[in-house]
mmCIF file of C-alpha atoms in Angstrom:
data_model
loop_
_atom_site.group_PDB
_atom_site.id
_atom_site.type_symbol
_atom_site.label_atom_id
_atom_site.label_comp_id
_atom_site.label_asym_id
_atom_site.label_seq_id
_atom_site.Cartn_x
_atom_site.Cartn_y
_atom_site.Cartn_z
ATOM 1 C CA UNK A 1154 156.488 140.050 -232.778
ATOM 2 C CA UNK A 1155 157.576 138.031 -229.945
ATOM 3 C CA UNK A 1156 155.446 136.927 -227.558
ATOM 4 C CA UNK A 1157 157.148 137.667 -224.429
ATOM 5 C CA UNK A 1158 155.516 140.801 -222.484
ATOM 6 C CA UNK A 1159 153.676 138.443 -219.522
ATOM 7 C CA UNK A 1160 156.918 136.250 -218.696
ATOM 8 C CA UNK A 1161 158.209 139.217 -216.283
ATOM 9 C CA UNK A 1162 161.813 139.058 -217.846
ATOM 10 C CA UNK A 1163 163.070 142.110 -215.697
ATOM 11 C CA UNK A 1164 162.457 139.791 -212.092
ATOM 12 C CA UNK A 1165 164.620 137.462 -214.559
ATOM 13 C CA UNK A 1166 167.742 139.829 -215.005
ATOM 14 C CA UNK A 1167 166.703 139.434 -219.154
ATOM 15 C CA UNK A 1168 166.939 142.493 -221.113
ATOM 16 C CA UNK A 1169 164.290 142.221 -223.967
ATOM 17 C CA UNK A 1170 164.122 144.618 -227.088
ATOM 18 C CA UNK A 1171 161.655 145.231 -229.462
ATOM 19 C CA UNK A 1172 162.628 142.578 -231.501
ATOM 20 C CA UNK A 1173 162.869 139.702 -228.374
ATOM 21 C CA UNK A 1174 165.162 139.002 -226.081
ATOM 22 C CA UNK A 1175 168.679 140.023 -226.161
ATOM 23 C CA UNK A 1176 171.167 137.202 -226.831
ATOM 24 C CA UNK A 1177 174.704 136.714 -227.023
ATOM 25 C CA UNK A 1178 176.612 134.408 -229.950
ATOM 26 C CA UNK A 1179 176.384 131.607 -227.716
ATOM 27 C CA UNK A 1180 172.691 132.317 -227.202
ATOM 28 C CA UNK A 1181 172.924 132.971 -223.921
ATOM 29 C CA UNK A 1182 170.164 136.008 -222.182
ATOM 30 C CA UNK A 1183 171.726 138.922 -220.275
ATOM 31 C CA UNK A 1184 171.225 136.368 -217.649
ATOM 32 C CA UNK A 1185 173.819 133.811 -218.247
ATOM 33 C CA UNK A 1186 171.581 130.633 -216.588
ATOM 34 C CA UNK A 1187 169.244 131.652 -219.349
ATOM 35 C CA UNK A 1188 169.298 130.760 -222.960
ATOM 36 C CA UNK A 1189 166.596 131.932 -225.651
ATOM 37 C CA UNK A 1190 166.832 131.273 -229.121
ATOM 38 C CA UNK A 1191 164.311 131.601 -232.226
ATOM 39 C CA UNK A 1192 161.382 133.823 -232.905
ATOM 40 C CA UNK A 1193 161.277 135.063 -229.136
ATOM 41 C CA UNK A 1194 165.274 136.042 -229.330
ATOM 42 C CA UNK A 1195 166.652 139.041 -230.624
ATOM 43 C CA UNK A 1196 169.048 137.188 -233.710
ATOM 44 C CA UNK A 1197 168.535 135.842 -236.629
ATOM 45 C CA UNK A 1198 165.730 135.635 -239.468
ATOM 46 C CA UNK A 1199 162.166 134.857 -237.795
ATOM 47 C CA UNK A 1200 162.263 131.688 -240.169
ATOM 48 C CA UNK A 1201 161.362 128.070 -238.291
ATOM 49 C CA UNK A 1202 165.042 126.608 -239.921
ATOM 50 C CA UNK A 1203 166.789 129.371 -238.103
ATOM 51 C CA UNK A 1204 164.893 128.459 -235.250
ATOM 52 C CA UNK A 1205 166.239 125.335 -235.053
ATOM 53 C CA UNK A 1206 169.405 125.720 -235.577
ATOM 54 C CA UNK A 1207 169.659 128.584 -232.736
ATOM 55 C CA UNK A 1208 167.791 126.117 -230.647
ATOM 56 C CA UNK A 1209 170.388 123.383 -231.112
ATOM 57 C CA UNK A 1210 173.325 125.982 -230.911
ATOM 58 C CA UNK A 1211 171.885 126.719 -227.342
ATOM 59 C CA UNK A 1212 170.988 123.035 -226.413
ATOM 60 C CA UNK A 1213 174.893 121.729 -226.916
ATOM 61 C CA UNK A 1214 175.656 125.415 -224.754
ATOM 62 C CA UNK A 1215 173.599 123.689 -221.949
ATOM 63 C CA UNK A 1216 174.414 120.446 -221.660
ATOM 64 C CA UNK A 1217 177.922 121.308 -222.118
ATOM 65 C CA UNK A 1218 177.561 124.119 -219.201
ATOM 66 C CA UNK A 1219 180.155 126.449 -221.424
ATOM 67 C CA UNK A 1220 179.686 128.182 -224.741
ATOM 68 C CA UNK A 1221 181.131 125.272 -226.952
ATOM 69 C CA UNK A 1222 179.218 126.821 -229.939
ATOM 70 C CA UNK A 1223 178.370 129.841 -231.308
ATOM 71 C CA UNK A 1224 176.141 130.914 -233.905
ATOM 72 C CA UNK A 1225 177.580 131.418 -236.980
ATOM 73 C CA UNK A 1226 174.866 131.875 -239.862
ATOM 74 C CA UNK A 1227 174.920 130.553 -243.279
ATOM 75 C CA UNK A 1228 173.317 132.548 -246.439
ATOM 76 C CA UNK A 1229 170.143 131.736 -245.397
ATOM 77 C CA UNK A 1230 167.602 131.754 -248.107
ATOM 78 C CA UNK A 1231 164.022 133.295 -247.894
ATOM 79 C CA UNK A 1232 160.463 132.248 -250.020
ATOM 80 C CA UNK A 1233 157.514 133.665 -250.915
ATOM 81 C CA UNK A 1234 155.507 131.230 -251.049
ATOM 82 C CA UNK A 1235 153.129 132.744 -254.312
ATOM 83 C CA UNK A 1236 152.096 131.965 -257.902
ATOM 84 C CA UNK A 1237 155.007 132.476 -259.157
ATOM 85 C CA UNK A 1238 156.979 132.087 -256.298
ATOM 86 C CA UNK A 1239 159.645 134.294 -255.287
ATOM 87 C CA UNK A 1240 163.405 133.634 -254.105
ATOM 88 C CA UNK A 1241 166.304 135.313 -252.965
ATOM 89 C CA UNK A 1242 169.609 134.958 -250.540
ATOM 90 C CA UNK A 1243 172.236 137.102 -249.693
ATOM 91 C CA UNK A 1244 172.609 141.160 -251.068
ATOM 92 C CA UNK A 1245 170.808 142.755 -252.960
ATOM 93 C CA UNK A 1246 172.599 145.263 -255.444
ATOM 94 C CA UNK A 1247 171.723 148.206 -252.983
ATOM 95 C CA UNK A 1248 173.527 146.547 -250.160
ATOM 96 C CA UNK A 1249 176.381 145.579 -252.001
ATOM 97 C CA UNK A 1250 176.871 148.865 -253.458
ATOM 98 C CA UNK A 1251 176.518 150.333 -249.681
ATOM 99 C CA UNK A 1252 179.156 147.783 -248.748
ATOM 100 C CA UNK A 1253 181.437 148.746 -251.351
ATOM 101 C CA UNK A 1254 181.584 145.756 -253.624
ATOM 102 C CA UNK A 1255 182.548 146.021 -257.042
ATOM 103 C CA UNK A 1256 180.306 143.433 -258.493
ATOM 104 C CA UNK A 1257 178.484 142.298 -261.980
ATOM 105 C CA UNK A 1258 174.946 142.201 -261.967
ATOM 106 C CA UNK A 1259 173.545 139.181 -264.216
ATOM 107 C CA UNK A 1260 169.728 139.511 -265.178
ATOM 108 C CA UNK A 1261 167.796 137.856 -267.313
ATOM 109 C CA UNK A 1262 163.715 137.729 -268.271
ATOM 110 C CA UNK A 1263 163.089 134.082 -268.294
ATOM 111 C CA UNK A 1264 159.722 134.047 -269.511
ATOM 112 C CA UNK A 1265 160.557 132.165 -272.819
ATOM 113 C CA UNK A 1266 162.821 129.407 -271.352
ATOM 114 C CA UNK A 1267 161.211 125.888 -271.439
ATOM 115 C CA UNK A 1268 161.152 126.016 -267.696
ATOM 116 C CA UNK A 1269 158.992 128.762 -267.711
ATOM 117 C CA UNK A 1270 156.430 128.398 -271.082
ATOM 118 C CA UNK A 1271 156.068 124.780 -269.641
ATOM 119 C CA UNK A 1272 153.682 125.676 -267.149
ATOM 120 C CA UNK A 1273 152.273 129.021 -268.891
ATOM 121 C CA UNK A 1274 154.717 131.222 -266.254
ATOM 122 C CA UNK A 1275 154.559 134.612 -267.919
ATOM 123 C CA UNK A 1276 156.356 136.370 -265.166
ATOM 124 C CA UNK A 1277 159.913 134.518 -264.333
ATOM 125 C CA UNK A 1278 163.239 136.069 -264.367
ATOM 126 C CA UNK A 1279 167.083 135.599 -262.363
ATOM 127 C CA UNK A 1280 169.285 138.532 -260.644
ATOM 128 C CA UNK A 1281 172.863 137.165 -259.265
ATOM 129 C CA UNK A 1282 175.226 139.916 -258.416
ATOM 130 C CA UNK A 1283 178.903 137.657 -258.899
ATOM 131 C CA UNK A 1284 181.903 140.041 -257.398
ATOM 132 C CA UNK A 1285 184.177 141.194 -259.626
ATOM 133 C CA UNK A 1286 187.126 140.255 -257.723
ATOM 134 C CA UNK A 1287 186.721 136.781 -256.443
ATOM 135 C CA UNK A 1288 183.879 135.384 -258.253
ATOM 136 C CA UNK A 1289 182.046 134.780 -255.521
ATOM 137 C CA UNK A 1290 178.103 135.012 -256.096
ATOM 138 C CA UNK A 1291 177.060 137.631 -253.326
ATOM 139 C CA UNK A 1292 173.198 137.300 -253.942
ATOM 140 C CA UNK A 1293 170.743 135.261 -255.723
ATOM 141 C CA UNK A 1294 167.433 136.743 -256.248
ATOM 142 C CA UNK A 1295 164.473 134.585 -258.593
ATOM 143 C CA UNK A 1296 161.209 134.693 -259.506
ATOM 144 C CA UNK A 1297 159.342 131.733 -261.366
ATOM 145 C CA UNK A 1298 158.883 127.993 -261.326
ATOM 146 C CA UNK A 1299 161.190 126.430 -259.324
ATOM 147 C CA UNK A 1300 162.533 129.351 -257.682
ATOM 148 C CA UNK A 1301 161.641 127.921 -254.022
ATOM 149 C CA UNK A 1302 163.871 124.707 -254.651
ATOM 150 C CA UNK A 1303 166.435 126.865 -257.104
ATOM 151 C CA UNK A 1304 167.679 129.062 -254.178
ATOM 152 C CA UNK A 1305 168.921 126.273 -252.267
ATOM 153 C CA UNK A 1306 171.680 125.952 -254.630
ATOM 154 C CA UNK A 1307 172.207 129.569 -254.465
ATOM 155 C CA UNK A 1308 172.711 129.115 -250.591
ATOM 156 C CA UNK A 1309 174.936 126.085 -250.252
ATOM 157 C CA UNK A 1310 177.078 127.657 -252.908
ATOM 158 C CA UNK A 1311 177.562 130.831 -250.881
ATOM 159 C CA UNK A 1312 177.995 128.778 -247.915
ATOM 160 C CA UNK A 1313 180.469 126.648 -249.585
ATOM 161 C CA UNK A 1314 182.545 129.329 -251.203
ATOM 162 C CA UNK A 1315 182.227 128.086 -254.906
ATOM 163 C CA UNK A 1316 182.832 130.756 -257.656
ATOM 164 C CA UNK A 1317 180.682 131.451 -260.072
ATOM 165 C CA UNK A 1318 182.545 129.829 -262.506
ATOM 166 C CA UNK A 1319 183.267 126.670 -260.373
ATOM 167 C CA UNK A 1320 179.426 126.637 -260.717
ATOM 168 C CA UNK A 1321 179.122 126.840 -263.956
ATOM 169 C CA UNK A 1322 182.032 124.105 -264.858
ATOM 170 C CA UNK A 1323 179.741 121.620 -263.584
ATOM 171 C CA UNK A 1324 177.876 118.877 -265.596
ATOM 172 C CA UNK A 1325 174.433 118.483 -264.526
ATOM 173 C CA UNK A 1326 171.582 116.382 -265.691
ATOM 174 C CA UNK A 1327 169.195 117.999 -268.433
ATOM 175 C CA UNK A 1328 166.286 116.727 -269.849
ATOM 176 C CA UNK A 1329 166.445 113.632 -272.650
ATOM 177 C CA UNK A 1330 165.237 115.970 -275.120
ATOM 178 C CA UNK A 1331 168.459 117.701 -277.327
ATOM 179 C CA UNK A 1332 166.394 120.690 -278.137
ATOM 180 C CA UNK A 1333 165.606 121.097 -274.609
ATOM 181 C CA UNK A 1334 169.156 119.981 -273.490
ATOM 182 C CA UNK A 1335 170.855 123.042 -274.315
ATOM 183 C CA UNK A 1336 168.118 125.651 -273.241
ATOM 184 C CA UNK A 1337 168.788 124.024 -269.448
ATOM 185 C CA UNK A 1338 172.819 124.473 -269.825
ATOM 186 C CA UNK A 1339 172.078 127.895 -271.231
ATOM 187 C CA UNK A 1340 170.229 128.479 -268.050
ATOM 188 C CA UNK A 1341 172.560 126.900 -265.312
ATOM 189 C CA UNK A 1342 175.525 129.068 -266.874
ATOM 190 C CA UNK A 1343 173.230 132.440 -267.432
ATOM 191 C CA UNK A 1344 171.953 132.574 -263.722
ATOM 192 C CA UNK A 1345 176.095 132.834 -262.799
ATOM 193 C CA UNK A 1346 177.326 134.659 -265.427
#
């Protein structure tokens, strides 16, 4: 919750919300001298990176005097920081079925990969939902080791448009060992489809 009952926002002309204070794209408060952005602003994820990068959209709004940028947010990943961790960006099959999407869903157990028995992970697994259509991945949901670094990929894939099968016609580096060599291509290609 946002700590922002004792700064008298009302004497301010601020509206404020249960979530924080109400902002426009540009950042800008119901009281256009005033700019709030972050965990005390009614926008995005309360995640510090989002913080930041509302803080800077409102900075260049100041010093420029005019609303030369607006916020316009990535897929923005989210962690849970546990043994195993856990992953995800973007929709999950619920929303993309309430948004209409005609999608595939890819799952997998992952348990038995290298990746996994490696480190004695008994509970890992993968959900991407890949839309039917385009090809675009529309969510990215893991549990297991790695899965905190993993979802980055996810993210700047989403951001950057890539198919699923753009993803998967890459070459990317795999262990030395053969036997282990294909079980990490087998992965890349399964967690897209």
């Amino acid at each position: 919750m946002p700590n922002i009952d004792h700064l008298n926002l009302p004497a301010a002309g601020v509206d404020a919300g249960k979530r924080g204070i109400k902002v426009d794209a540009a950042m800008r408060t119901t009281n256009p001298a005033i700019f709030a952005a972050g965990d005390c602003a009614d926008s995005g994820l309360n995640l510090t990176p989002v913080s930041a990068y509302e803080g800077r959209i409102a900075g260049k709004n100041l010093l420029a005097g005019k609303d030369a940028r607006l916020v316009s947010y990535p897929p923005i990943p989210s962690v849970v920081f546990t043994l195993p961790p856990v992953a995800t960006v973007g929709l999950s099959e619920t929303a993309a079925t309430e948004k209409g999407l005609e999608f595939d869903t890819h799952f997998e157990k992952t348990s038995g990969w290298y990746s996994s028995m490696r480190v004695g992970a008994t509970t890992s697994g993968f959900k991407v939902l890949v839309e039917q259509k385009t090809g675009l991945i529309l969510g990215a949901h893991l549990i297991g080791p790695g899965a905190e670094e993993q979802i980055n990929l996810f993210a700047m894939a989403m951001g950057a448009g890539l198919t699923a099968n753009q993803i998967k016609a890459m070459i990317l580096p795999t262990p030395a060992s053969p036997r282990t060599s294909d079980r990490w291509s087998e992965a890349t290609h399964a967690r897209v489809g």
